[in-house]
Amino acid sequence: MKAAITVIKEQIDHFYLIRRLSLYELKSQNKSNYLGMVWEFLNPLIQVLIYWFVFGSIRQRADIEIAPGIEVPFSYWLFGGFVLWTFFYQSTIQGSKSIYTRLRMLSKMNFPMSVIPNIALFSQFYIHIVILGIVVIIFQFAGFYLSIYFLQIFYFIFAAFCLMFSISLITSTLSTIIRDIHMFLNATLRMVLYLSPILWQVTILEDPLPTLMKLNPLYYLIEGYRSALFGLDWYFVEHWQYSLYFWGLVIVLFLFGSTIHVKFRRHFIDYL
C-alpha cells in the first residue's frame, strides 16, 4: 500500500511534466515525416478500414443485435470496439518498453521513474481523443446521434487509463529486467484481439465460454464504449457487479505493479 501511495503522489506532483514530455515525444517521433503526426491517426484508421473491408465487404457480416430489437450494421459495431482497442494496444506496447528505452535519459535527469509509463500513455491518449472524435462524427452521419448516455465515455476513458497504467507499471518493470517480456506481450496482445468482443460477438458462444470471456477486462471497456456511442444505457450502472469486478482487478494490478516498480527501480540503471 505504501508503494501505491508513493506512485500516486509522484503522478500528481509531476502531472505538468507528464503532459509536456508526452506532447514533446509525440512531436519528436514524427518530425522527420512529411505528414508529421498525421501518421499517428492514419495508421489505426487504415487498420480499421482493412478489417471493415475483410469482414464487412468480402465476407459480408449480418447486422449485430446490440440490444433486444436493436440491430446495427457490422461496420459501426466494429468501429465502436476498435477505437478502444487501438488505444489499449498502442498504450500497452509503448508503456511496456517505456523505461528500458529511456534508461540513458533517466540516468541524467532527476524525476521519478514511475512517470515514464504515464508519459507513453498520455502520448497515445491525445491520438485516441482525435480518433474518438472522428468516430463520433461518423456515427452522427450514420444516424446514431449523441445522447445523455454518451457522457459515460469519460468514465470509460478514465477506467481504460487506470487499467493500462497498472499493466504498464508491471510490464515496464519486468521488461527492463527481462527484455523478452516485451516481445511476449506483443505476441499475447495480438491473440487478445481475437479473444475480445471486437471482431465477433461473444454471445454466439455456448456457456460457460461467454462468462469466461468476461474475465477479460477489455470486455467491460469495449461494451461500455459501445453503450456510450450507440446510446444504449448506463452500462457501468446496469452491470454494477461487473464494474466492481473490473475495479477490483485494476486495484490488484496497480498494487502489484507499484510494489515491484518501487522495489526494483533503484536497480534499473544496472541494466543500462
XYZ file of N, CA and C in Angstrom:
816
model
N 0.826 -1.209 0.000
C 0.000 0.000 0.000
C 0.864 1.265 0.000
N 1.976 1.220 0.740
C 2.870 2.374 0.788
C 3.444 2.683 -0.585
N 3.792 1.631 -1.346
C 4.331 1.825 -2.694
C 3.287 2.451 -3.614
N 2.032 2.011 -3.484
C 0.957 2.547 -4.323
C 0.744 4.030 -4.042
N 0.755 4.414 -2.773
C 0.586 5.822 -2.398
C 1.745 6.657 -2.950
N 2.944 6.094 -2.904
C 4.120 6.791 -3.433
C 3.973 7.048 -4.927
N 3.536 6.034 -5.666
C 3.376 6.165 -7.120
C 2.290 7.186 -7.460
N 1.170 7.136 -6.741
C 0.083 8.091 -6.997
C 0.552 9.514 -6.729
N 1.262 9.709 -5.645
C 1.772 11.041 -5.307
C 2.742 11.541 -6.374
N 3.555 10.661 -6.906
C 4.506 11.062 -7.948
C 3.784 11.481 -9.225
N 2.670 10.822 -9.543
C 1.911 11.213 -10.739
C 1.286 12.592 -10.562
N 0.775 12.857 -9.381
C 0.139 14.157 -9.109
C 1.174 15.275 -9.106
N 2.298 15.041 -8.428
C 3.325 16.079 -8.303
C 3.978 16.411 -9.639
N 4.019 15.440 -10.554
C 4.714 15.647 -11.829
C 3.751 15.617 -13.017
N 2.492 15.952 -12.767
C 1.490 15.895 -13.843
C 1.833 16.873 -14.963
N 2.283 18.054 -14.617
C 2.652 19.046 -15.626
C 3.796 18.527 -16.488
N 4.777 17.896 -15.862
C 5.900 17.324 -16.599
C 5.433 16.211 -17.528
N 4.510 15.386 -17.065
C 3.984 14.289 -17.878
C 3.331 14.827 -19.144
N 2.523 15.863 -19.004
C 1.837 16.438 -20.163
C 2.820 17.041 -21.155
N 3.801 17.774 -20.662
C 4.766 18.424 -21.553
C 5.637 17.412 -22.281
N 6.147 16.425 -21.561
C 7.022 15.434 -22.183
C 6.261 14.535 -23.155
N 5.003 14.239 -22.849
C 4.218 13.396 -23.761
C 3.960 14.107 -25.080
N 3.673 15.389 -25.042
C 3.486 16.154 -26.275
C 4.795 16.274 -27.050
N 5.879 16.538 -26.322
C 7.187 16.654 -26.974
C 7.568 15.336 -27.651
N 7.322 14.229 -26.952
C 7.666 12.921 -27.501
C 6.859 12.616 -28.745
N 5.582 12.965 -28.726
C 4.712 12.717 -29.870
C 5.184 13.502 -31.087
N 5.597 14.738 -30.871
C 6.081 15.563 -31.980
C 7.434 15.089 -32.482
N 8.332 14.743 -31.575
C 9.689 14.341 -31.966
C 9.697 13.035 -32.744
N 8.758 12.134 -32.441
C 8.711 10.853 -33.131
C 8.312 11.009 -34.600
N 7.641 12.095 -34.933
C 7.121 12.269 -36.289
C 7.709 13.471 -37.013
N 8.747 14.075 -36.458
C 9.283 15.290 -37.055
C 9.937 15.046 -38.407
N 10.421 13.816 -38.665
C 11.081 13.523 -39.934
C 10.111 13.082 -41.031
N 8.829 12.925 -40.691
C 7.821 12.529 -41.676
C 7.192 13.756 -42.326
N 6.909 13.672 -43.624
C 6.297 14.799 -44.307
C 4.915 15.107 -43.741
N 4.174 14.046 -43.407
C 2.831 14.243 -42.869
C 2.831 14.437 -41.362
N 4.001 14.296 -40.735
C 4.110 14.533 -39.304
C 3.210 13.626 -38.486
N 2.494 14.229 -37.543
C 1.653 13.450 -36.624
C 0.412 12.882 -37.294
N 0.166 13.255 -38.547
C -0.994 12.700 -39.253
C -0.905 11.180 -39.316
N 0.336 10.665 -39.395
C 0.508 9.212 -39.456
C 0.016 8.522 -38.190
N 0.055 9.196 -37.077
C -0.425 8.607 -35.828
C -1.920 8.308 -35.891
N -2.643 9.082 -36.705
C -4.083 8.867 -36.853
C -4.400 8.000 -38.069
N -3.538 8.074 -39.099
C -3.790 7.298 -40.307
C -3.607 5.807 -40.073
N -2.577 5.439 -39.315
C -2.296 4.013 -39.101
C -3.478 3.257 -38.505
N -4.059 3.705 -37.375
C -5.216 2.967 -36.839
C -6.437 3.032 -37.741
N -6.629 4.162 -38.450
C -7.774 4.272 -39.345
C -7.648 3.304 -40.516
N -6.423 3.166 -41.045
C -6.186 2.210 -42.132
C -6.450 0.787 -41.653
N -6.028 0.490 -40.418
C -6.248 -0.849 -39.863
C -7.742 -1.137 -39.722
N -8.503 -0.145 -39.275
C -9.953 -0.321 -39.154
C -10.574 -0.570 -40.520
N -10.133 0.179 -41.518
C -10.680 0.020 -42.865
C -10.374 -1.363 -43.430
N -9.193 -1.900 -43.089
C -8.843 -3.244 -43.555
C -9.787 -4.275 -42.957
N -10.012 -4.196 -41.649
C -10.937 -5.144 -41.003
C -12.353 -4.968 -41.532
N -12.741 -3.717 -41.756
C -14.080 -3.466 -42.302
C -14.207 -4.062 -43.697
N -13.156 -3.931 -44.515
C -13.189 -4.455 -45.878
C -13.273 -5.976 -45.873
N -12.499 -6.607 -44.973
C -12.474 -8.066 -44.925
C -13.775 -8.625 -44.362
N -14.206 -8.103 -43.211
C -15.367 -8.669 -42.521
C -16.694 -8.030 -42.945
N -16.622 -6.822 -43.509
C -17.857 -6.146 -43.881
C -18.173 -6.195 -45.351
N -17.153 -6.459 -46.201
C -17.382 -6.463 -47.642
C -17.109 -7.828 -48.257
N -15.862 -8.313 -48.108
C -15.522 -9.608 -48.710
C -16.344 -10.726 -48.066
N -16.336 -10.761 -46.746
C -17.177 -11.723 -46.017
C -18.274 -10.930 -45.317
N -19.354 -10.723 -46.039
C -20.430 -9.880 -45.541
C -20.969 -10.410 -44.216
N -20.958 -9.548 -43.214
C -21.460 -9.927 -41.898
C -22.854 -9.342 -41.692
N -23.704 -10.109 -41.039
C -25.060 -9.652 -40.767
C -25.035 -8.535 -39.727
N -26.140 -7.812 -39.639
C -26.250 -6.766 -38.627
C -26.109 -7.372 -37.237
N -25.594 -6.573 -36.326
C -25.353 -7.030 -34.966
C -26.462 -6.546 -34.042
N -27.021 -7.451 -33.263
C -28.048 -7.078 -32.288
C -27.351 -6.620 -31.005
N -27.408 -5.315 -30.734
C -26.724 -4.766 -29.566
C -27.646 -4.677 -28.357
N -28.940 -4.826 -28.591
C -29.949 -4.832 -27.526
C -31.192 -5.480 -28.103
N -32.090 -5.980 -27.260
C -33.311 -6.616 -27.778
C -34.061 -5.696 -28.737
N -34.168 -6.134 -29.999
C -34.892 -5.352 -31.002
C -34.081 -4.248 -31.653
N -32.803 -4.114 -31.303
C -31.954 -3.055 -31.875
C -30.767 -3.694 -32.581
N -30.719 -3.502 -33.895
C -29.609 -4.023 -34.686
C -28.873 -2.877 -35.370
N -27.564 -3.034 -35.508
C -26.747 -2.006 -36.163
C -25.860 -2.696 -37.193
N -25.460 -1.975 -38.243
C -24.542 -2.559 -39.233
C -23.241 -2.990 -38.577
N -22.668 -4.055 -39.094
C -21.441 -4.602 -38.509
C -20.314 -3.575 -38.483
N -20.185 -2.763 -39.528
C -19.073 -1.814 -39.608
C -19.095 -0.833 -38.449
N -20.267 -0.342 -38.066
C -20.351 0.616 -36.957
C -20.126 -0.078 -35.621
N -20.604 -1.294 -35.521
C -20.336 -2.089 -34.312
C -18.834 -2.310 -34.158
N -18.151 -2.562 -35.300
C -16.706 -2.746 -35.293
C -15.991 -1.475 -34.864
N -16.404 -0.337 -35.417
C -15.791 0.942 -35.060
C -15.896 1.201 -33.558
N -17.058 0.891 -32.986
C -17.303 1.149 -31.576
C -16.340 0.422 -30.658
N -15.883 -0.766 -31.064
C -14.937 -1.513 -30.248
C -13.489 -1.255 -30.613
N -13.240 -1.018 -31.903
C -11.862 -0.885 -32.358
C -11.228 0.423 -31.909
N -12.043 1.453 -31.710
C -11.492 2.729 -31.260
C -10.843 2.581 -29.884
N -11.390 1.712 -29.053
C -10.785 1.453 -27.734
C -9.599 0.507 -27.856
N -9.685 -0.468 -28.744
C -8.606 -1.441 -28.898
C -7.311 -0.766 -29.339
N -7.374 0.142 -30.306
C -6.149 0.803 -30.777
C -5.484 1.585 -29.649
N -6.282 2.224 -28.819
C -5.762 2.960 -27.667
C -5.097 2.009 -26.685
N -5.764 0.911 -26.393
C -5.240 -0.057 -25.433
C -3.966 -0.724 -25.960
N -3.996 -1.154 -27.208
C -2.845 -1.885 -27.761
C -1.597 -1.005 -27.809
N -1.727 0.173 -28.410
C -0.560 1.046 -28.540
C -0.047 1.509 -27.183
N -0.946 1.848 -26.272
C -0.535 2.319 -24.951
C 0.173 1.224 -24.175
N -0.342 0.010 -24.239
C 0.258 -1.096 -23.504
C 1.634 -1.457 -24.059
N 1.757 -1.468 -25.389
C 3.039 -1.777 -26.019
C 4.070 -0.693 -25.716
N 3.679 0.566 -25.903
C 4.612 1.660 -25.643
C 4.951 1.752 -24.152
N 3.970 1.485 -23.305
C 4.207 1.536 -21.866
C 5.159 0.463 -21.395
N 5.097 -0.719 -22.006
C 5.936 -1.835 -21.558
C 7.420 -1.588 -21.825
N 7.745 -0.830 -22.865
C 9.160 -0.572 -23.180
C 9.574 0.853 -22.818
N 8.712 1.544 -22.110
C 8.943 2.965 -21.839
C 10.180 3.221 -20.989
N 10.453 2.357 -20.024
C 11.574 2.605 -19.106
C 12.908 2.188 -19.715
N 13.000 0.955 -20.221
C 14.323 0.493 -20.668
C 14.800 1.219 -21.925
N 13.880 1.810 -22.712
C 14.308 2.583 -23.877
C 14.746 3.991 -23.504
N 14.523 4.382 -22.258
C 14.882 5.732 -21.822
C 15.874 5.719 -20.649
N 16.523 4.594 -20.417
C 17.413 4.484 -19.272
C 18.562 5.490 -19.330
N 19.104 5.724 -20.512
C 20.202 6.695 -20.624
C 19.731 8.087 -20.255
N 18.548 8.441 -20.723
C 17.991 9.753 -20.385
C 17.713 9.849 -18.888
N 17.177 8.762 -18.314
C 16.823 8.771 -16.896
C 18.052 8.895 -16.005
N 19.179 8.378 -16.475
C 20.394 8.450 -15.665
C 20.914 9.880 -15.547
N 20.430 10.789 -16.407
C 20.908 12.167 -16.401
C 19.850 13.154 -15.885
N 18.677 12.668 -15.589
C 17.584 13.549 -15.164
C 17.092 13.138 -13.780
N 16.457 14.093 -13.115
C 16.024 13.855 -11.744
C 14.503 13.972 -11.635
N 13.823 12.882 -11.969
C 12.390 12.778 -11.702
C 12.044 11.301 -11.555
N 10.979 10.979 -10.854
C 10.661 9.570 -10.552
C 10.381 8.756 -11.809
N 10.864 7.539 -11.820
C 10.706 6.677 -12.989
C 9.260 6.240 -13.203
N 8.427 6.342 -12.186
C 7.036 5.900 -12.332
C 6.247 6.777 -13.289
N 6.744 7.980 -13.585
C 6.017 8.857 -14.506
C 6.286 8.472 -15.956
N 7.332 7.684 -16.216
C 7.699 7.339 -17.587
C 6.595 6.553 -18.303
N 6.046 5.482 -17.704
C 4.933 4.806 -18.391
C 3.758 5.739 -18.651
N 3.516 6.670 -17.740
C 2.404 7.608 -17.918
C 2.647 8.548 -19.092
N 3.901 8.902 -19.325
C 4.228 9.749 -20.473
C 3.873 9.032 -21.770
N 4.211 7.745 -21.837
C 3.879 6.944 -23.021
C 2.372 6.842 -23.204
N 1.644 6.669 -22.104
C 0.189 6.559 -22.186
C -0.452 7.867 -22.632
N 0.031 8.986 -22.106
C -0.538 10.273 -22.483
C -0.289 10.579 -23.964
N 0.852 10.144 -24.491
C 1.121 10.352 -25.917
C 0.054 9.669 -26.765
N -0.345 8.474 -26.360
C -1.388 7.752 -27.086
C -2.776 8.299 -26.777
N -2.932 8.902 -25.618
C -4.225 9.452 -25.225
C -4.657 10.582 -26.167
N -3.725 11.445 -26.549
C -4.050 12.532 -27.470
C -4.534 11.981 -28.805
N -3.871 10.934 -29.266
C -4.280 10.308 -30.528
C -5.673 9.702 -30.394
N -5.909 9.066 -29.254
C -7.202 8.417 -29.018
C -8.344 9.433 -29.045
N -8.133 10.585 -28.455
C -9.184 11.604 -28.414
C -9.557 12.047 -29.827
N -8.553 12.230 -30.690
C -8.823 12.644 -32.073
C -9.577 11.552 -32.826
N -9.121 10.293 -32.701
C -9.786 9.186 -33.393
C -11.213 9.006 -32.875
N -11.389 9.126 -31.570
C -12.733 9.019 -30.996
C -13.635 10.115 -31.552
N -13.097 11.323 -31.699
C -13.877 12.414 -32.274
C -14.294 12.113 -33.700
N -13.384 11.502 -34.480
C -13.710 11.137 -35.864
C -14.824 10.096 -35.896
N -14.722 9.099 -35.005
C -15.751 8.055 -34.941
C -17.100 8.641 -34.549
N -17.109 9.567 -33.603
C -18.367 10.210 -33.186
C -18.998 10.948 -34.360
N -18.192 11.644 -35.145
C -18.713 12.367 -36.316
C -19.301 11.390 -37.328
N -18.590 10.265 -37.554
C -19.100 9.245 -38.477
C -20.439 8.706 -38.000
N -20.552 8.487 -36.701
C -21.799 7.974 -36.128
C -22.947 8.969 -36.311
N -22.650 10.268 -36.262
C -23.704 11.254 -36.439
C -24.271 11.192 -37.850
N -23.405 11.044 -38.841
C -23.859 10.937 -40.224
C -24.604 9.636 -40.464
N -24.307 8.611 -39.657
C -24.971 7.314 -39.813
C -26.310 7.267 -39.084
N -26.635 8.311 -38.332
C -27.913 8.353 -37.629
C -27.859 7.919 -36.182
N -26.659 7.626 -35.671
C -26.515 7.270 -34.257
C -26.122 8.535 -33.493
N -27.129 9.317 -33.150
C -26.882 10.642 -32.586
C -26.491 10.559 -31.109
N -25.779 11.589 -30.678
C -25.356 11.656 -29.283
C -26.562 11.728 -28.351
N -26.436 11.050 -27.230
C -27.490 11.083 -26.215
C -26.836 11.331 -24.859
N -27.666 11.391 -23.839
C -27.157 11.616 -22.489
C -26.213 10.489 -22.074
N -26.406 9.295 -22.657
C -25.571 8.151 -22.303
C -24.129 8.313 -22.772
N -23.909 9.241 -23.694
C -22.540 9.445 -24.194
C -21.624 9.976 -23.097
N -22.188 10.613 -22.092
C -21.365 11.179 -21.015
C -20.538 10.116 -20.301
N -21.010 8.870 -20.344
C -20.261 7.819 -19.649
C -18.949 7.487 -20.355
N -18.741 8.027 -21.569
C -17.497 7.778 -22.274
C -16.314 8.305 -21.479
N -16.517 9.388 -20.730
C -15.431 9.950 -19.932
C -15.054 9.008 -18.781
N -16.053 8.363 -18.235
C -15.793 7.367 -17.192
C -14.982 6.206 -17.749
N -15.360 5.715 -18.942
C -14.673 4.559 -19.509
C -13.272 4.916 -20.013
N -13.058 6.160 -20.438
C -11.706 6.593 -20.787
C -10.826 6.568 -19.546
N -11.348 7.077 -18.445
C -10.597 7.059 -17.188
C -10.333 5.630 -16.733
N -11.351 4.758 -16.854
C -11.192 3.360 -16.458
C -10.128 2.676 -17.317
N -10.142 2.948 -18.621
C -9.145 2.366 -19.519
C -7.746 2.854 -19.155
N -7.639 4.136 -18.806
C -6.349 4.711 -18.447
C -5.803 4.041 -17.188
N -6.663 3.831 -16.203
C -6.229 3.188 -14.955
C -5.757 1.766 -15.209
N -6.487 1.036 -16.047
C -6.095 -0.340 -16.360
C -4.747 -0.363 -17.078
N -4.582 0.493 -18.072
C -3.351 0.486 -18.859
C -2.147 0.944 -18.038
N -2.347 1.901 -17.159
C -1.233 2.345 -16.319
C -0.812 1.244 -15.351
N -1.783 0.542 -14.796
C -1.471 -0.564 -13.883
C -0.697 -1.656 -14.604
N -1.146 -1.998 -15.820
C -0.443 -3.015 -16.600
C 0.953 -2.538 -16.980
N 1.059 -1.259 -17.362
C 2.353 -0.714 -17.793
C 3.357 -0.661 -16.654
N 2.889 -0.419 -15.427
C 3.799 -0.450 -14.286
C 4.440 -1.828 -14.145
N 3.628 -2.858 -14.361
C 4.134 -4.233 -14.247
C 5.070 -4.566 -15.410
N 4.587 -4.353 -16.629
C 5.346 -4.775 -17.809
C 6.610 -3.941 -18.021
N 6.555 -2.639 -17.718
C 7.748 -1.806 -17.897
C 8.849 -2.209 -16.916
N 8.447 -2.602 -15.723
C 9.424 -3.066 -14.732
C 10.033 -4.402 -15.146
N 9.173 -5.355 -15.518
C 9.658 -6.673 -15.901
C 10.451 -6.627 -17.203
N 10.030 -5.764 -18.142
C 10.732 -5.667 -19.426
C 12.125 -5.079 -19.265
N 12.300 -4.223 -18.266
C 13.623 -3.660 -18.016
C 14.578 -4.729 -17.505
N 14.042 -5.654 -16.723
C 14.862 -6.735 -16.163
C 15.042 -7.866 -17.167
N 13.928 -8.231 -17.848
C 13.943 -9.316 -18.837
C 13.336 -8.769 -20.130
N 14.145 -8.474 -21.121
C 13.667 -7.819 -22.342
C 12.680 -8.675 -23.126
N 12.725 -9.986 -22.935
C 11.809 -10.867 -23.662
C 10.353 -10.621 -23.280
N 10.121 -10.019 -22.125
C 8.753 -9.764 -21.671
C 8.008 -8.894 -22.676
N 8.710 -7.914 -23.226
C 8.072 -7.017 -24.199
C 7.639 -7.784 -25.450
N 8.490 -8.666 -25.945
C 8.160 -9.451 -27.127
C 7.004 -10.404 -26.835
N 7.029 -10.989 -25.644
C 5.945 -11.894 -25.255
C 4.618 -11.138 -25.171
N 4.661 -9.930 -24.623
C 3.455 -9.115 -24.508
C 2.904 -8.764 -25.877
N 3.781 -8.426 -26.801
C 3.355 -8.076 -28.154
C 2.609 -9.227 -28.804
N 3.154 -10.439 -28.670
C 2.500 -11.618 -29.240
C 1.183 -11.920 -28.536
N 1.168 -11.744 -27.220
C -0.046 -12.029 -26.448
C -1.181 -11.086 -26.815
N -0.869 -9.815 -27.001
C -1.907 -8.835 -27.324
C -2.541 -9.114 -28.684
N -1.775 -9.632 -29.606
C -2.355 -9.984 -30.906
C -3.379 -11.104 -30.746
N -3.139 -12.000 -29.797
C -4.097 -13.054 -29.514
C -5.320 -12.493 -28.789
N -5.090 -11.518 -27.887
C -6.183 -10.925 -27.121
C -7.199 -10.254 -28.032
N -6.739 -9.738 -29.183
C -7.655 -9.111 -30.142
C -8.785 -10.055 -30.518
N -8.446 -11.330 -30.680
C -9.451 -12.310 -31.103
C -10.164 -12.953 -29.916
N -9.720 -12.626 -28.714
C -10.401 -13.121 -27.520
C -11.241 -12.032 -26.872
N -11.411 -10.925 -27.580
C -12.219 -9.806 -27.095
C -13.380 -9.576 -28.065
N -14.457 -8.965 -27.596
C -15.629 -8.759 -28.466
C -15.439 -7.589 -29.417
N -14.417 -7.685 -30.277
C -14.123 -6.608 -31.219
C -14.530 -6.993 -32.631
N -14.132 -8.183 -33.060
C -14.420 -8.643 -34.416
C -15.616 -9.589 -34.475
N -16.054 -10.078 -33.339
C -17.177 -11.006 -33.307
C -17.862 -10.929 -31.948
N -19.109 -11.373 -31.904
C -19.898 -11.316 -30.672
C -19.599 -12.519 -29.776
N -19.396 -12.244 -28.515
C -19.159 -13.311 -27.547
C -20.427 -14.132 -27.328
N -21.578 -13.511 -27.551
C -22.861 -14.187 -27.288
C -23.111 -15.367 -28.212
N -22.343 -15.503 -29.288
C -22.554 -16.639 -30.189
C -21.952 -17.918 -29.608
N -21.159 -17.770 -28.537
C -20.551 -18.932 -27.907
C -21.534 -19.585 -26.939
N -21.264 -20.819 -26.640
C -22.098 -21.549 -25.691
C -21.513 -21.422 -24.292
N -22.392 -21.453 -23.288
C -21.949 -21.395 -21.899
C -21.028 -22.592 -21.603
N -19.989 -22.389 -20.767
C -19.703 -21.186 -19.965
C -18.699 -20.225 -20.615
N -18.426 -20.375 -21.921
C -17.405 -19.566 -22.574
C -17.669 -18.059 -22.492
N -18.934 -17.590 -22.695
C -19.165 -16.150 -22.565
C -18.809 -15.601 -21.189
N -19.104 -16.367 -20.149
C -18.770 -15.937 -18.792
C -17.266 -15.877 -18.595
N -16.567 -16.879 -19.119
C -15.109 -16.893 -19.010
C -14.486 -15.735 -19.783
N -15.064 -15.417 -20.931
C -14.537 -14.317 -21.746
C -14.676 -12.976 -21.039
N -15.692 -12.863 -20.202
C -15.917 -11.604 -19.496
C -14.881 -11.359 -18.401
N -14.085 -12.363 -18.098
C -12.985 -12.143 -17.160
C -11.944 -11.187 -17.746
N -11.950 -11.074 -19.067
C -11.079 -10.129 -19.754
C -11.597 -8.708 -19.494
N -10.835 -7.855 -18.814
C -11.330 -6.503 -18.504
C -11.619 -5.661 -19.735
N -11.036 -6.031 -20.881
C -11.332 -5.300 -22.110
C -12.794 -5.435 -22.511
N -13.387 -6.561 -22.158
C -14.806 -6.765 -22.466
C -15.638 -5.655 -21.841
N -15.365 -5.358 -20.596
C -16.093 -4.308 -19.878
C -15.928 -2.958 -20.563
N -14.706 -2.624 -20.931
C -14.428 -1.322 -21.539
C -15.049 -1.209 -22.929
N -14.927 -2.254 -23.726
C -15.451 -2.213 -25.097
C -16.965 -2.097 -25.094
N -17.620 -2.896 -24.273
C -19.078 -2.814 -24.204
C -19.528 -1.461 -23.649
N -18.735 -0.890 -22.751
C -19.040 0.434 -22.234
C -18.937 1.498 -23.313
N -17.907 1.411 -24.135
C -17.751 2.345 -25.260
C -18.941 2.239 -26.209
N -19.339 1.032 -26.517
C -20.457 0.849 -27.451
C -21.766 1.365 -26.849
N -21.953 1.158 -25.564
C -23.158 1.690 -24.923
C -23.192 3.208 -25.004
N -22.035 3.832 -24.870
C -21.951 5.285 -24.940
C -22.186 5.785 -26.359
N -21.569 5.136 -27.340
C -21.660 5.596 -28.725
C -23.037 5.334 -29.325
N -23.645 4.202 -28.981
C -24.965 3.875 -29.522
C -26.107 4.368 -28.639
N -25.784 4.907 -27.463
C -26.808 5.433 -26.571
C -27.745 4.375 -26.041
N -27.170 3.271 -25.530
C -27.993 2.140 -25.084
C -28.472 2.303 -23.653
N -27.536 2.453 -22.712
C -27.878 2.543 -21.292
C -26.650 3.006 -20.523
N -26.810 3.149 -19.196
C -25.660 3.439 -18.333
C -25.012 2.109 -18.008
N -24.066 1.699 -18.828
C -23.518 0.347 -18.747
C -22.913 0.066 -17.386
N -22.155 1.003 -16.844
C -21.459 0.747 -15.580
C -22.428 0.678 -14.400
N -23.640 1.205 -14.573
C -24.665 1.113 -13.534
C -25.490 -0.154 -13.711
N -25.911 -0.412 -14.953
C -26.710 -1.603 -15.240
C -25.948 -2.884 -14.918
N -24.636 -2.832 -15.077
C -23.799 -4.008 -14.798
C -22.858 -3.682 -13.639
N -23.421 -3.296 -12.522
C -22.620 -2.833 -11.392
C -21.744 -3.937 -10.807
N -22.213 -5.200 -10.906
C -21.368 -6.287 -10.417
C -20.090 -6.388 -11.257
N -20.246 -6.203 -12.570
C -19.093 -6.239 -13.460
C -18.168 -5.053 -13.194
N -18.753 -3.904 -12.846
C -17.950 -2.726 -12.503
C -17.099 -2.998 -11.269
N -17.689 -3.648 -10.279
C -16.939 -3.987 -9.066
C -15.803 -4.948 -9.380
N -16.063 -5.933 -10.248
C -15.005 -6.873 -10.646
C -13.877 -6.137 -11.361
N -14.239 -5.255 -12.291
C -13.227 -4.535 -13.069
C -12.320 -3.718 -12.162
N -12.930 -2.919 -11.276
C -12.113 -2.061 -10.410
C -11.327 -2.865 -9.382
N -11.890 -3.976 -8.960
C -11.136 -4.855 -8.062
C -9.886 -5.383 -8.739
N -10.026 -5.778 -10.013
C -8.885 -6.274 -10.773
C -7.852 -5.165 -10.990
N -8.321 -3.962 -11.323
C -7.414 -2.831 -11.547
C -6.622 -2.517 -10.276
N -7.306 -2.523 -9.139
C -6.635 -2.229 -7.866
C -5.563 -3.267 -7.564
N -5.873 -4.544 -7.787
C -4.891 -5.609 -7.546
C -3.679 -5.430 -8.455
N -3.923 -5.155 -9.748
C -2.827 -4.951 -10.693
C -1.991 -3.735 -10.315
N -2.667 -2.669 -9.874
C -1.943 -1.442 -9.515
C -1.088 -1.648 -8.263
N -1.632 -2.330 -7.271
C -0.872 -2.596 -6.048
C 0.354 -3.460 -6.355
N 0.155 -4.478 -7.188
C 1.273 -5.347 -7.553
C 2.309 -4.585 -8.377
N 1.832 -3.809 -9.368
C 2.737 -3.044 -10.215
C 3.522 -2.006 -9.428
N 2.856 -1.316 -8.522
C 3.535 -0.312 -7.702
C 4.587 -0.946 -6.813
N 4.269 -2.101 -6.254
C 5.200 -2.779 -5.343
C 6.482 -3.182 -6.051
N 6.348 -3.836 -7.198
C 7.559 -4.302 -7.884
C 8.310 -3.140 -8.517
N 7.588 -2.104 -8.931
C 8.266 -0.946 -9.527
C 9.136 -0.234 -8.483
N 8.554 0.067 -7.337
C 9.300 0.756 -6.285
C 10.447 -0.106 -5.776
N 10.246 -1.417 -5.744
C 11.273 -2.328 -5.229
C 12.485 -2.402 -6.154
N 12.235 -2.417 -7.480
C 13.330 -2.659 -8.424
C 13.857 -1.401 -9.110
N 13.182 -0.268 -9.016
C 13.596 0.865 -9.832
C 14.971 1.422 -9.465
N 15.392 1.248 -8.233
C 16.720 1.725 -7.849
C 17.819 0.907 -8.524
N 17.433 -0.269 -9.075
C 18.415 -1.127 -9.743
C 18.312 -1.032 -11.265
N 17.386 -0.199 -11.780
C 17.178 -0.140 -13.229
C 18.447 0.269 -13.969
N 19.179 1.179 -13.379
C 20.378 1.697 -14.057
C 21.412 0.597 -14.273
N 21.320 -0.482 -13.497
C 22.253 -1.602 -13.652
C 22.020 -2.338 -14.972
N 20.846 -2.141 -15.566
C 20.516 -2.832 -16.817
C 20.785 -1.976 -18.030
N 21.473 -0.837 -17.818
C 21.811 0.047 -18.925
C 22.830 -0.626 -19.846
